[in-house]
Coordinates of C-alpha atoms (C1' of nucleotides) in Angstrom, one line a residue:
Chain A
X1 CA 0.0 0.0 0.0
X2 CA 2.8 2.4 0.7
X3 CA 4.5 2.8 -2.5
X4 CA 7.5 4.5 -1.1
X5 CA 8.1 2.9 2.2
X6 CA 11.5 4.4 2.6
X7 CA 10.5 8.1 2.5
X8 CA 8.4 10.3 4.6
X9 CA 5.5 9.1 6.4
X10 CA 2.3 11.1 6.4
X11 CA 3.5 14.5 5.4
X12 CA 0.4 15.6 3.5
X13 CA -3.2 15.3 4.3
X14 CA -3.6 15.9 0.6
X15 CA -2.8 12.8 -1.5
X16 CA 0.6 11.5 -2.2
X17 CA 0.9 10.6 -5.8
X18 CA 3.2 8.0 -7.2
X19 CA 3.5 5.9 -10.3
X20 CA 4.6 2.3 -10.6
X21 CA 5.9 1.0 -13.8
X22 CA 5.9 -2.7 -14.7
X23 CA 8.5 -3.4 -17.4
X24 CA 8.4 -6.5 -19.6
X25 CA 10.8 -7.9 -22.1
X26 CA 11.4 -11.2 -23.8
X27 CA 14.6 -12.5 -22.4
X28 CA 16.5 -15.8 -22.3
X29 CA 14.0 -17.4 -19.9
X30 CA 11.0 -16.3 -21.8
X31 CA 8.8 -13.4 -20.6
X32 CA 10.6 -11.4 -18.0
X33 CA 9.7 -8.5 -15.8
X34 CA 12.1 -6.1 -14.1
X35 CA 12.0 -5.3 -10.5
X36 CA 14.1 -3.8 -7.7
X37 CA 15.8 -6.1 -5.3
X38 CA 16.0 -4.3 -2.0
X39 CA 16.7 -5.2 1.6
X40 CA 13.0 -4.9 2.5
X41 CA 11.9 -7.2 -0.3
X42 CA 11.3 -7.0 -4.0
X43 CA 9.5 -4.1 -5.5
X44 CA 8.6 -2.6 -8.8
X45 CA 10.1 0.6 -10.0
X46 CA 8.2 3.7 -8.8
X47 CA 8.6 7.4 -8.9
X48 CA 6.9 10.6 -7.9
X49 CA 6.1 12.7 -11.0
X50 CA 7.7 16.1 -11.1
X51 CA 5.6 19.2 -10.8
X52 CA 3.7 19.8 -13.9
X53 CA 5.0 16.6 -15.4
X54 CA 2.2 14.6 -17.0
X55 CA 1.8 11.1 -15.6
X56 CA 2.5 9.4 -18.9
X57 CA 5.6 11.4 -19.3
X58 CA 6.8 10.4 -15.9
X59 CA 6.3 6.7 -16.7
X60 CA 8.3 7.2 -19.8
X61 CA 11.0 9.2 -18.0
X62 CA 11.6 6.8 -15.2
X63 CA 11.8 3.9 -17.6
X64 CA 14.4 5.8 -19.5
X65 CA 16.4 6.6 -16.4
X66 CA 16.5 3.1 -15.2
X67 CA 17.3 1.4 -18.5
X68 CA 18.9 4.2 -20.5
X69 CA 16.4 3.6 -23.2
X70 CA 12.7 4.4 -23.7
X71 CA 10.3 1.6 -23.8
X72 CA 8.7 0.6 -27.1
X73 CA 5.3 1.0 -25.6
X74 CA 3.8 2.4 -22.5
X75 CA 0.2 2.0 -21.4
X76 CA -1.6 3.0 -18.3
X77 CA -2.9 0.1 -16.3
X78 CA -5.0 1.0 -13.3
X79 CA -5.0 3.5 -10.4
X80 CA -4.9 2.0 -7.0
X81 CA -5.2 3.8 -3.7
X82 CA -4.2 3.0 -0.2
X83 CA -6.4 0.8 1.9
X84 CA -8.9 2.6 4.1
X85 CA -7.4 4.2 7.2
X86 CA -3.9 4.9 6.0
X87 CA -2.9 8.2 4.7
X88 CA -4.1 8.5 1.1
X89 CA -1.7 7.5 -1.5
X90 CA -2.7 7.3 -5.1
X91 CA -0.7 5.0 -7.3
X92 CA -1.1 5.1 -11.1
X93 CA 0.4 2.0 -12.7
X94 CA 1.9 1.6 -16.1
X95 CA 2.9 -1.2 -18.3
X96 CA 6.2 -0.8 -20.3
X97 CA 7.4 -3.0 -23.1
X98 CA 11.0 -3.3 -24.1
X99 CA 12.7 -4.9 -27.0
X100 CA 15.0 -7.8 -26.5
X101 CA 17.8 -5.4 -27.4
X102 CA 17.0 -3.2 -24.4
X103 CA 20.0 -2.5 -22.3
X104 CA 20.6 -4.1 -19.0
X105 CA 19.9 -1.8 -16.1
X106 CA 22.9 -0.3 -14.4
X107 CA 23.9 -2.6 -11.6
X108 CA 23.8 0.2 -9.1
X109 CA 20.1 0.6 -9.4
X110 CA 19.5 -2.9 -8.3
X111 CA 17.2 -3.7 -11.1
X112 CA 16.8 -7.3 -12.1
X113 CA 15.1 -9.0 -15.0
X114 CA 13.5 -12.3 -14.1
X115 CA 11.1 -14.8 -15.5
X116 CA 7.6 -13.7 -14.6
X117 CA 6.9 -17.0 -12.9
X118 CA 9.7 -16.4 -10.4
X119 CA 9.0 -13.0 -9.1
X120 CA 7.4 -12.5 -5.7
X121 CA 6.8 -9.0 -4.6
X122 CA 6.5 -7.8 -1.2
X123 CA 3.9 -5.1 -1.0
X124 CA 0.3 -5.7 -1.9
X125 CA 0.1 -2.8 -4.4
X126 CA 3.1 -4.1 -6.2
X127 CA 1.6 -7.5 -6.4
X128 CA -1.7 -6.1 -7.7
X129 CA 0.1 -4.1 -10.4
X130 CA 2.1 -7.1 -11.4
X131 CA -0.8 -9.5 -11.5
X132 CA -3.0 -7.2 -13.4
X133 CA -0.4 -6.1 -15.8
X134 CA 0.5 -9.6 -16.7
X135 CA -3.1 -10.5 -17.2
X136 CA -3.6 -7.5 -19.4
X137 CA -0.5 -8.2 -21.5
X138 CA -1.7 -11.8 -22.1
X139 CA -5.1 -10.7 -23.0
X140 CA -3.9 -8.1 -25.4
X141 CA -1.7 -10.6 -27.1
X142 CA -4.9 -12.3 -28.1
X143 CA -6.4 -9.5 -30.0
X144 CA -3.9 -6.7 -30.8
X145 CA -0.6 -6.4 -32.5
X146 CA 1.1 -5.5 -29.2
X147 CA 3.6 -8.3 -29.7
X148 CA 5.5 -6.0 -32.0
X149 CA 6.7 -3.9 -29.2
X150 CA 8.6 -6.8 -27.7
X151 CA 10.5 -7.7 -30.8
X152 CA 13.4 -6.0 -32.7
X153 CA 12.9 -4.1 -35.9
X154 CA 13.1 -7.3 -38.0
X155 CA 12.5 -10.8 -37.0
X156 CA 11.6 -14.2 -38.3
X157 CA 8.2 -15.8 -38.1
X158 CA 9.6 -18.3 -35.6
X159 CA 10.7 -15.4 -33.4
X160 CA 7.3 -14.0 -33.5
X161 CA 5.7 -17.4 -32.8
X162 CA 8.0 -17.9 -29.9
X163 CA 7.0 -14.5 -28.5
X164 CA 3.4 -15.5 -28.5
X165 CA 4.0 -18.8 -27.0
X166 CA 6.1 -17.4 -24.2
X167 CA 3.5 -14.7 -23.3
X168 CA 0.5 -16.9 -23.7
X169 CA 2.1 -19.7 -22.0
X170 CA 1.0 -22.4 -24.4
X171 CA 2.2 -23.7 -27.7
X172 CA 0.8 -22.5 -31.0
X173 CA 0.4 -24.4 -34.2
X174 CA 3.0 -23.4 -36.7
X175 CA 1.0 -23.6 -39.8
X176 CA -2.0 -22.0 -38.4
X177 CA 0.0 -19.2 -36.9
X178 CA 1.8 -18.5 -40.1
X179 CA -1.4 -18.5 -42.1
X180 CA -3.0 -16.1 -39.6
X181 CA 0.0 -13.7 -39.9
X182 CA 0.0 -13.9 -43.6
X183 CA -3.6 -13.2 -44.0
X184 CA -3.4 -10.2 -41.7
X185 CA -1.8 -7.1 -43.3
X186 CA 0.4 -6.2 -40.5
X187 CA 3.6 -8.0 -41.6
X188 CA 5.8 -7.4 -44.6
X189 CA 9.0 -9.1 -45.6
X190 CA 12.1 -7.1 -45.4
X191 CA 13.6 -9.0 -48.3
X192 CA 16.5 -10.0 -46.0
X193 CA 17.2 -13.5 -44.8
X194 CA 18.8 -14.6 -41.6
X195 CA 21.2 -17.5 -41.5
X196 CA 22.0 -18.6 -38.0
X197 CA 22.7 -22.2 -37.8
X198 CA 23.1 -25.4 -39.8
X199 CA 19.7 -25.2 -41.3
X200 CA 17.7 -23.3 -43.9
X201 CA 17.7 -19.5 -43.5
X202 CA 14.6 -17.7 -42.4
X203 CA 12.9 -14.8 -44.1
X204 CA 12.9 -11.6 -42.0
X205 CA 9.8 -9.5 -41.5
X206 CA 8.9 -6.2 -40.1
X207 CA 5.6 -4.6 -39.0
X208 CA 3.9 -2.8 -41.7
X209 CA 2.2 -0.3 -39.5
X210 CA 3.2 1.9 -36.6
X211 CA -0.4 2.2 -35.5
X212 CA -1.1 0.5 -32.2
X213 CA -4.8 0.7 -32.5
X214 CA -5.1 -0.9 -35.9
X215 CA -4.6 -4.5 -36.9
X216 CA -6.5 -6.6 -34.5
X217 CA -5.9 -10.3 -34.7
X218 CA -8.3 -13.1 -33.9
X219 CA -9.1 -14.0 -30.3
X220 CA -10.1 -17.5 -29.7
X221 CA -6.8 -19.3 -30.0
X222 CA -5.5 -17.3 -27.2
X223 CA -8.3 -18.0 -24.8
X224 CA -6.6 -20.5 -22.6
X225 CA -4.5 -17.8 -21.1
X226 CA -7.2 -15.6 -19.8
X227 CA -7.8 -17.7 -16.7
X228 CA -4.9 -16.3 -14.8
X229 CA -5.0 -13.6 -12.2
X230 CA -6.9 -10.9 -10.4
X231 CA -8.7 -7.7 -11.1
X232 CA -11.4 -6.3 -13.1
X233 CA -11.7 -4.9 -16.6
X234 CA -10.6 -5.2 -20.0
X235 CA -9.1 -6.5 -20.9
X236 CA -10.1 -9.2 -23.2
Chain B
X1 CA 13.7 17.0 -12.4
X2 CA 14.8 13.4 -12.7
X3 CA 13.5 12.1 -9.4
X4 CA 13.4 8.6 -8.1
X5 CA 10.9 7.6 -5.5
X6 CA 13.4 5.5 -3.7
X7 CA 15.7 8.4 -3.0
X8 CA 13.3 11.3 -3.3
X9 CA 13.2 13.9 -0.6
X10 CA 11.6 16.7 -2.6
X11 CA 8.3 18.1 -1.5
X12 CA 6.2 18.7 -4.5
X13 CA 3.2 21.0 -4.5
X14 CA 0.6 18.5 -3.4
X15 CA -1.6 17.2 -6.3
X16 CA -5.2 17.9 -6.4
X17 CA -7.2 14.7 -6.6
X18 CA -10.7 14.4 -8.0
X19 CA -12.9 11.7 -9.5
X20 CA -15.3 12.0 -12.3
X21 CA -18.2 9.6 -12.7
X22 CA -19.9 8.9 -16.0
X23 CA -23.4 7.5 -15.4
X24 CA -25.3 5.5 -18.0
X25 CA -28.8 4.2 -18.2
X26 CA -31.2 2.9 -20.8
X27 CA -33.9 5.5 -21.0
X28 CA -36.7 6.5 -23.3
X29 CA -34.4 7.8 -25.9
X30 CA -32.0 4.8 -25.8
X31 CA -28.6 5.0 -24.1
X32 CA -28.5 8.0 -21.9
X33 CA -25.8 9.6 -19.8
X34 CA -26.2 12.0 -16.9
X35 CA -24.5 15.3 -16.7
X36 CA -24.7 18.5 -14.8
X37 CA -26.1 21.5 -16.6
X38 CA -24.3 24.5 -15.2
X39 CA -23.9 28.2 -16.1
X40 CA -20.4 27.6 -17.4
X41 CA -21.4 24.7 -19.6
X42 CA -22.2 21.0 -19.2
X43 CA -20.1 18.9 -17.0
X44 CA -20.0 15.3 -15.7
X45 CA -20.4 14.8 -12.0
X46 CA -17.2 15.0 -10.0
X47 CA -16.1 15.0 -6.4
X48 CA -13.1 15.1 -4.2
X49 CA -12.7 11.9 -2.2
X50 CA -12.8 12.3 1.5
X51 CA -9.7 11.7 3.6
X52 CA -9.0 8.0 3.8
X53 CA -11.9 7.2 1.5
X54 CA -10.9 4.7 -1.2
X55 CA -11.4 6.0 -4.7
X56 CA -13.9 3.3 -5.6
X57 CA -15.9 4.0 -2.6
X58 CA -16.0 7.7 -3.5
X59 CA -17.3 6.9 -6.9
X60 CA -20.0 4.8 -5.4
X61 CA -20.8 7.4 -2.8
X62 CA -21.2 10.3 -5.1
X63 CA -23.4 8.3 -7.4
X64 CA -25.6 7.5 -4.4
X65 CA -25.7 11.1 -3.3
X66 CA -26.8 12.4 -6.7
X67 CA -29.3 9.7 -7.6
X68 CA -30.4 8.4 -4.2
X69 CA -29.4 4.9 -5.3
X70 CA -26.2 3.0 -5.9
X71 CA -25.3 2.1 -9.4
X72 CA -25.5 -1.5 -10.5
X73 CA -22.0 -1.5 -11.6
X74 CA -19.0 0.7 -11.2
X75 CA -15.7 0.4 -13.0
X76 CA -12.6 2.5 -13.1
X77 CA -12.0 3.9 -16.6
X78 CA -8.8 5.9 -16.8
X79 CA -6.7 8.4 -14.9
X80 CA -6.1 11.7 -16.5
X81 CA -4.0 14.5 -15.4
X82 CA -3.8 18.2 -16.1
X83 CA -2.2 19.5 -19.2
X84 CA 1.5 20.4 -18.7
X85 CA 2.0 23.7 -17.1
X86 CA -1.1 23.9 -15.0
X87 CA -1.1 23.0 -11.3
X88 CA -1.4 19.3 -11.2
X89 CA -4.8 17.8 -10.9
X90 CA -5.3 14.1 -11.1
X91 CA -8.7 12.9 -12.2
X92 CA -9.6 9.3 -11.8
X93 CA -12.6 8.5 -13.9
X94 CA -15.3 5.9 -13.4
X95 CA -18.2 4.4 -15.4
X96 CA -21.4 3.8 -13.5
X97 CA -24.3 1.8 -14.8
X98 CA -27.9 2.3 -13.6
X99 CA -31.0 0.3 -14.2
X100 CA -33.9 1.7 -15.9
X101 CA -35.7 1.9 -12.6
X102 CA -33.0 4.3 -11.2
X103 CA -34.5 7.3 -9.6
X104 CA -34.5 10.7 -11.3
X105 CA -31.9 12.9 -9.8
X106 CA -33.2 15.6 -7.5
X107 CA -33.9 18.7 -9.5
X108 CA -31.8 20.9 -7.3
X109 CA -28.6 19.1 -8.3
X110 CA -29.1 20.1 -11.9
X111 CA -28.4 16.6 -13.2
X112 CA -29.9 15.7 -16.5
X113 CA -30.2 12.4 -18.4
X114 CA -29.8 12.8 -22.1
X115 CA -29.2 10.7 -25.1
X116 CA -25.5 10.1 -25.5
X117 CA -25.6 11.6 -29.0
X118 CA -26.8 14.9 -27.8
X119 CA -24.4 15.7 -25.0
X120 CA -21.6 18.2 -25.5
X121 CA -19.3 18.8 -22.6
X122 CA -17.3 21.9 -22.0
X123 CA -14.0 20.9 -20.5
X124 CA -11.5 18.7 -22.3
X125 CA -11.1 16.2 -19.5
X126 CA -14.9 15.7 -19.3
X127 CA -15.0 15.1 -23.0
X128 CA -12.2 12.6 -22.8
X129 CA -13.9 10.7 -20.0
X130 CA -17.1 10.7 -21.9
X131 CA -15.7 9.5 -25.2
X132 CA -13.5 6.9 -23.6
X133 CA -16.3 5.6 -21.3
X134 CA -18.7 5.3 -24.2
X135 CA -16.2 3.5 -26.3
X136 CA -15.4 1.1 -23.5
X137 CA -19.1 0.4 -22.7
X138 CA -19.7 -0.4 -26.3
X139 CA -16.7 -2.7 -26.5
X140 CA -17.6 -4.5 -23.3
X141 CA -21.1 -5.2 -24.7
X142 CA -19.4 -7.2 -27.3
X143 CA -17.7 -9.7 -25.1
X144 CA -19.0 -9.5 -21.5
X145 CA -22.4 -9.8 -19.8
X146 CA -22.2 -6.2 -18.7
X147 CA -25.6 -5.6 -20.3
X148 CA -27.1 -7.1 -17.2
X149 CA -26.4 -4.1 -15.1
X150 CA -28.5 -1.9 -17.3
X151 CA -31.6 -4.1 -17.1
X152 CA -34.1 -4.7 -14.2
X153 CA -34.1 -8.0 -12.3
X154 CA -36.2 -9.7 -14.9
X155 CA -36.7 -8.8 -18.5
X156 CA -37.8 -10.3 -21.8
X157 CA -35.4 -11.3 -24.5
X158 CA -36.7 -8.4 -26.6
X159 CA -35.8 -6.1 -23.8
X160 CA -32.3 -7.5 -23.8
X161 CA -32.0 -7.4 -27.5
X162 CA -33.1 -3.7 -27.5
X163 CA -30.4 -2.9 -24.9
X164 CA -27.8 -4.4 -27.1
X165 CA -29.0 -2.5 -30.2
X166 CA -29.2 0.8 -28.3
X167 CA -25.7 0.5 -27.0
X168 CA -24.1 -1.0 -30.0
X169 CA -25.9 1.4 -32.3
X170 CA -26.9 -1.1 -34.8
X171 CA -29.7 -3.7 -35.2
X172 CA -29.1 -7.3 -34.3
X173 CA -30.7 -10.4 -35.8
X174 CA -33.5 -11.7 -33.6
X175 CA -33.0 -15.4 -34.2
X176 CA -29.3 -15.3 -34.0
X177 CA -29.4 -13.2 -30.8
X178 CA -31.8 -15.6 -29.1
X179 CA -29.8 -18.6 -30.1
X180 CA -26.7 -17.0 -28.8
X181 CA -28.4 -16.2 -25.5
X182 CA -29.9 -19.7 -25.3
X183 CA -26.6 -21.4 -25.8
X184 CA -24.8 -19.3 -23.2
X185 CA -25.6 -20.4 -19.7
X186 CA -26.0 -16.9 -18.3
X187 CA -29.8 -16.6 -18.6
X188 CA -32.5 -18.5 -16.9
X189 CA -36.3 -18.2 -17.2
X190 CA -38.1 -16.9 -14.2
X191 CA -41.2 -18.9 -15.1
X192 CA -43.2 -15.7 -15.2
X193 CA -44.7 -14.2 -18.3
X194 CA -45.2 -10.6 -19.1
X195 CA -48.4 -9.5 -20.9
X196 CA -48.2 -5.9 -21.9
X197 CA -50.1 -5.4 -25.1
X198 CA -52.4 -6.9 -27.6
X199 CA -50.0 -9.6 -28.5
X200 CA -48.5 -12.8 -27.4
X201 CA -46.9 -12.6 -23.8
X202 CA -43.2 -12.8 -23.4
X203 CA -41.2 -15.1 -21.2
X204 CA -39.2 -13.4 -18.4
X205 CA -35.6 -14.1 -17.8
X206 CA -33.0 -13.3 -15.2
X207 CA -29.3 -13.6 -15.1
X208 CA -28.1 -16.8 -13.7
X209 CA -24.9 -15.5 -12.3
X210 CA -23.8 -12.5 -10.3
X211 CA -20.3 -12.9 -11.5
X212 CA -19.1 -10.1 -13.8
X213 CA -16.0 -11.8 -14.9
X214 CA -17.7 -14.9 -16.1
X215 CA -19.8 -15.6 -19.1
X216 CA -18.1 -14.0 -22.0
X217 CA -20.1 -13.8 -25.2
X218 CA -18.9 -13.9 -28.7
X219 CA -17.2 -10.9 -30.2
X220 CA -17.5 -10.5 -33.9
X221 CA -21.1 -9.5 -34.3
X222 CA -20.4 -6.3 -32.3
X223 CA -17.4 -5.3 -34.3
X224 CA -19.1 -2.6 -36.3
X225 CA -19.3 -0.4 -33.2
X226 CA -15.6 -0.2 -32.3
X227 CA -14.9 2.5 -34.8
X228 CA -16.1 5.3 -32.6
X229 CA -14.0 7.5 -30.4
X230 CA -10.6 8.4 -28.9
X231 CA -8.1 7.1 -26.4
X232 CA -5.8 4.2 -26.0
X233 CA -6.0 0.8 -24.4
X234 CA -8.1 -2.1 -23.9
X235 CA -11.1 -2.4 -24.8
X236 CA -12.0 -4.2 -28.0
Chain C
dT1 C1' -60.3 -10.3 -37.9
dC2 C1' -56.6 -7.4 -37.3
dA3 C1' -52.6 -5.5 -35.4
dA4 C1' -48.4 -6.4 -32.8
dA5 C1' -44.8 -8.5 -30.7
dA6 C1' -43.2 -13.5 -29.5
dG7 C1' -41.1 -17.3 -31.0
dT8 C1' -38.8 -20.7 -34.0
dG9 C1' -34.8 -23.7 -38.3
dT10 C1' -32.1 -24.1 -42.1
dT11 C1' -28.6 -23.1 -45.4
dC12 C1' -24.4 -21.1 -46.7
dC13 C1' -20.0 -19.5 -45.8
dT14 C1' -16.2 -18.3 -43.2
dT15 C1' -12.9 -19.5 -39.9
dC16 C1' -10.6 -22.6 -36.6
dT17 C1' -8.2 -26.8 -35.8
dA18 C1' -5.6 -30.8 -36.3
dC19 C1' -2.1 -32.9 -38.6
dA20 C1' 3.1 -34.6 -41.5
dC21 C1' 6.3 -34.0 -44.7
dC22 C1' 10.0 -31.8 -47.8
dC23 C1' 13.6 -28.0 -48.0
dA24 C1' 17.9 -25.5 -47.5
dT25 C1' 21.7 -25.1 -44.9
dG26 C1' 26.2 -26.1 -41.8
dT27 C1' 29.1 -29.4 -40.0
Chain D
dA1 C1' 24.8 -37.9 -44.7
dC2 C1' 22.7 -36.1 -40.9
dA3 C1' 20.9 -32.9 -37.8
dT4 C1' 18.4 -28.6 -37.4
dG5 C1' 15.0 -25.4 -37.9
dG6 C1' 12.2 -23.2 -42.2
dG7 C1' 8.5 -23.7 -44.8
dT8 C1' 4.0 -25.6 -46.9
dG9 C1' -1.8 -27.7 -47.8
dT10 C1' -5.9 -30.0 -46.7
dA11 C1' -10.0 -31.9 -44.7
dG12 C1' -13.3 -31.8 -41.1
dA13 C1' -15.8 -29.1 -37.4
dA14 C1' -17.7 -25.2 -35.5
dG15 C1' -19.6 -20.9 -35.4
dG16 C1' -21.5 -16.7 -37.7
dA17 C1' -24.8 -14.4 -40.9
dA18 C1' -28.7 -14.1 -43.6
dC19 C1' -33.4 -15.0 -44.0
dA20 C1' -39.7 -15.6 -43.4
dC21 C1' -43.3 -17.5 -41.4
dT22 C1' -46.5 -19.1 -37.5
dT23 C1' -48.3 -18.2 -32.7
dT24 C1' -50.7 -15.8 -29.1
dT25 C1' -52.8 -12.3 -27.3
dG26 C1' -56.0 -7.7 -26.7
dA27 C1' -58.9 -4.7 -28.9

DNA sequence: TCAAAAGTGTTCCTTCTACACCCATGT
DNA sequence: ACATGGGTGTAGAAGGAACACTTTTGA
């Protein structure tokens, strides 16, 4: 509930305002989130927005500060507040997606990337943000092109399929997946090939549109993943 | 201005915090929203949460105060903040659904219900909330059982179909609609009939579950409605 | 007997799913 | 020549869309 346990206690009767950012990437161990390993327990990254700084900008900024690189995609998740009784604290949470080629955090910050299945956060609000963000990410994989923001500029269809499998948490049929991608208009071939092993080279693709809203994909094949965690809304 | 919550000692000018609630009902003219007619222009209802009062409770409370009745359903929409430059104001917005049998607002409050197509709000944030809320409501009609919260305890299939048509903004095939409802498990017959004209009486139904999360319906037949207004996120 | 809404099936088409083999390459 | 991942088609099932007439009642 207290987002910033380390700083001042009830200083303001007026609300304290903080943002929490939940960063994801596709790393070696699949879908990974970044968190802060601290003496008191694991936490997500949080910040107090500057005066006059829009919340969305603050989410962008703190991501940049921690990782030296802006996320590919930032989206507001939900606004939590403190449990009744405590001094009010309002926490606006954000999802941030990074590409695989995102830099490692500087060690001094204590940020760690870990597989989403092996993160256990200490404070309730942080857990809520994590659970909800993960659910929402999975849901959006089912019906938007949000996957793009986790992949580098160009990639193979196998890369893309793997991204889906890692996020959705279940395997996807190769031929059906490729047909679906082909019949959507969101991919185009770069013309390049990638040779990276003792096997046939793979065609490289890029996304044909920068538009996040556009290009919805079909839902049902992702359904198995929606039965995960907490919260209300949207998502699907 | 780069400030990190974990090390932050700076005292910012405290943010102002408000909630805005966007109430919907199905009235005589179809889908209606309630707003406040004021000298300066039309506004949505808003409030400052009491100290220690959770945001969700505040949304519930203000609805009750204005309408003398709690909404059937309340959902957080999005959190906006003031445009850069101005003193910070954080606005957490909510959607509230009322049944047809919701009371009229007391006249003194200046609240009016109007068809959603004929409301034009004055302030930018209010317009944002309205546009986003309406889009989200439409989207959710496509894939959840949220419609239930706009209807009375028991209703006919024609009532329900009409609700869908009014919210989605397009007609729906009667036989397909009824088949879909029948094959879902969310409705059950009350056993009662309603006779209300010189025609065959209609069977009454109620919703079989109180669970909002459950019972997703099929998506594609609602698709035409998604091309409406503004904002990011979710919802389709 | 007429008007008005309730109720009911079928056909077509599109989309999803399941499934197995050949291809190009590096070692 | 073999191991490795890249790439391809088809048949059956399920679900969505379009469409028109009969039933029950009150006036």
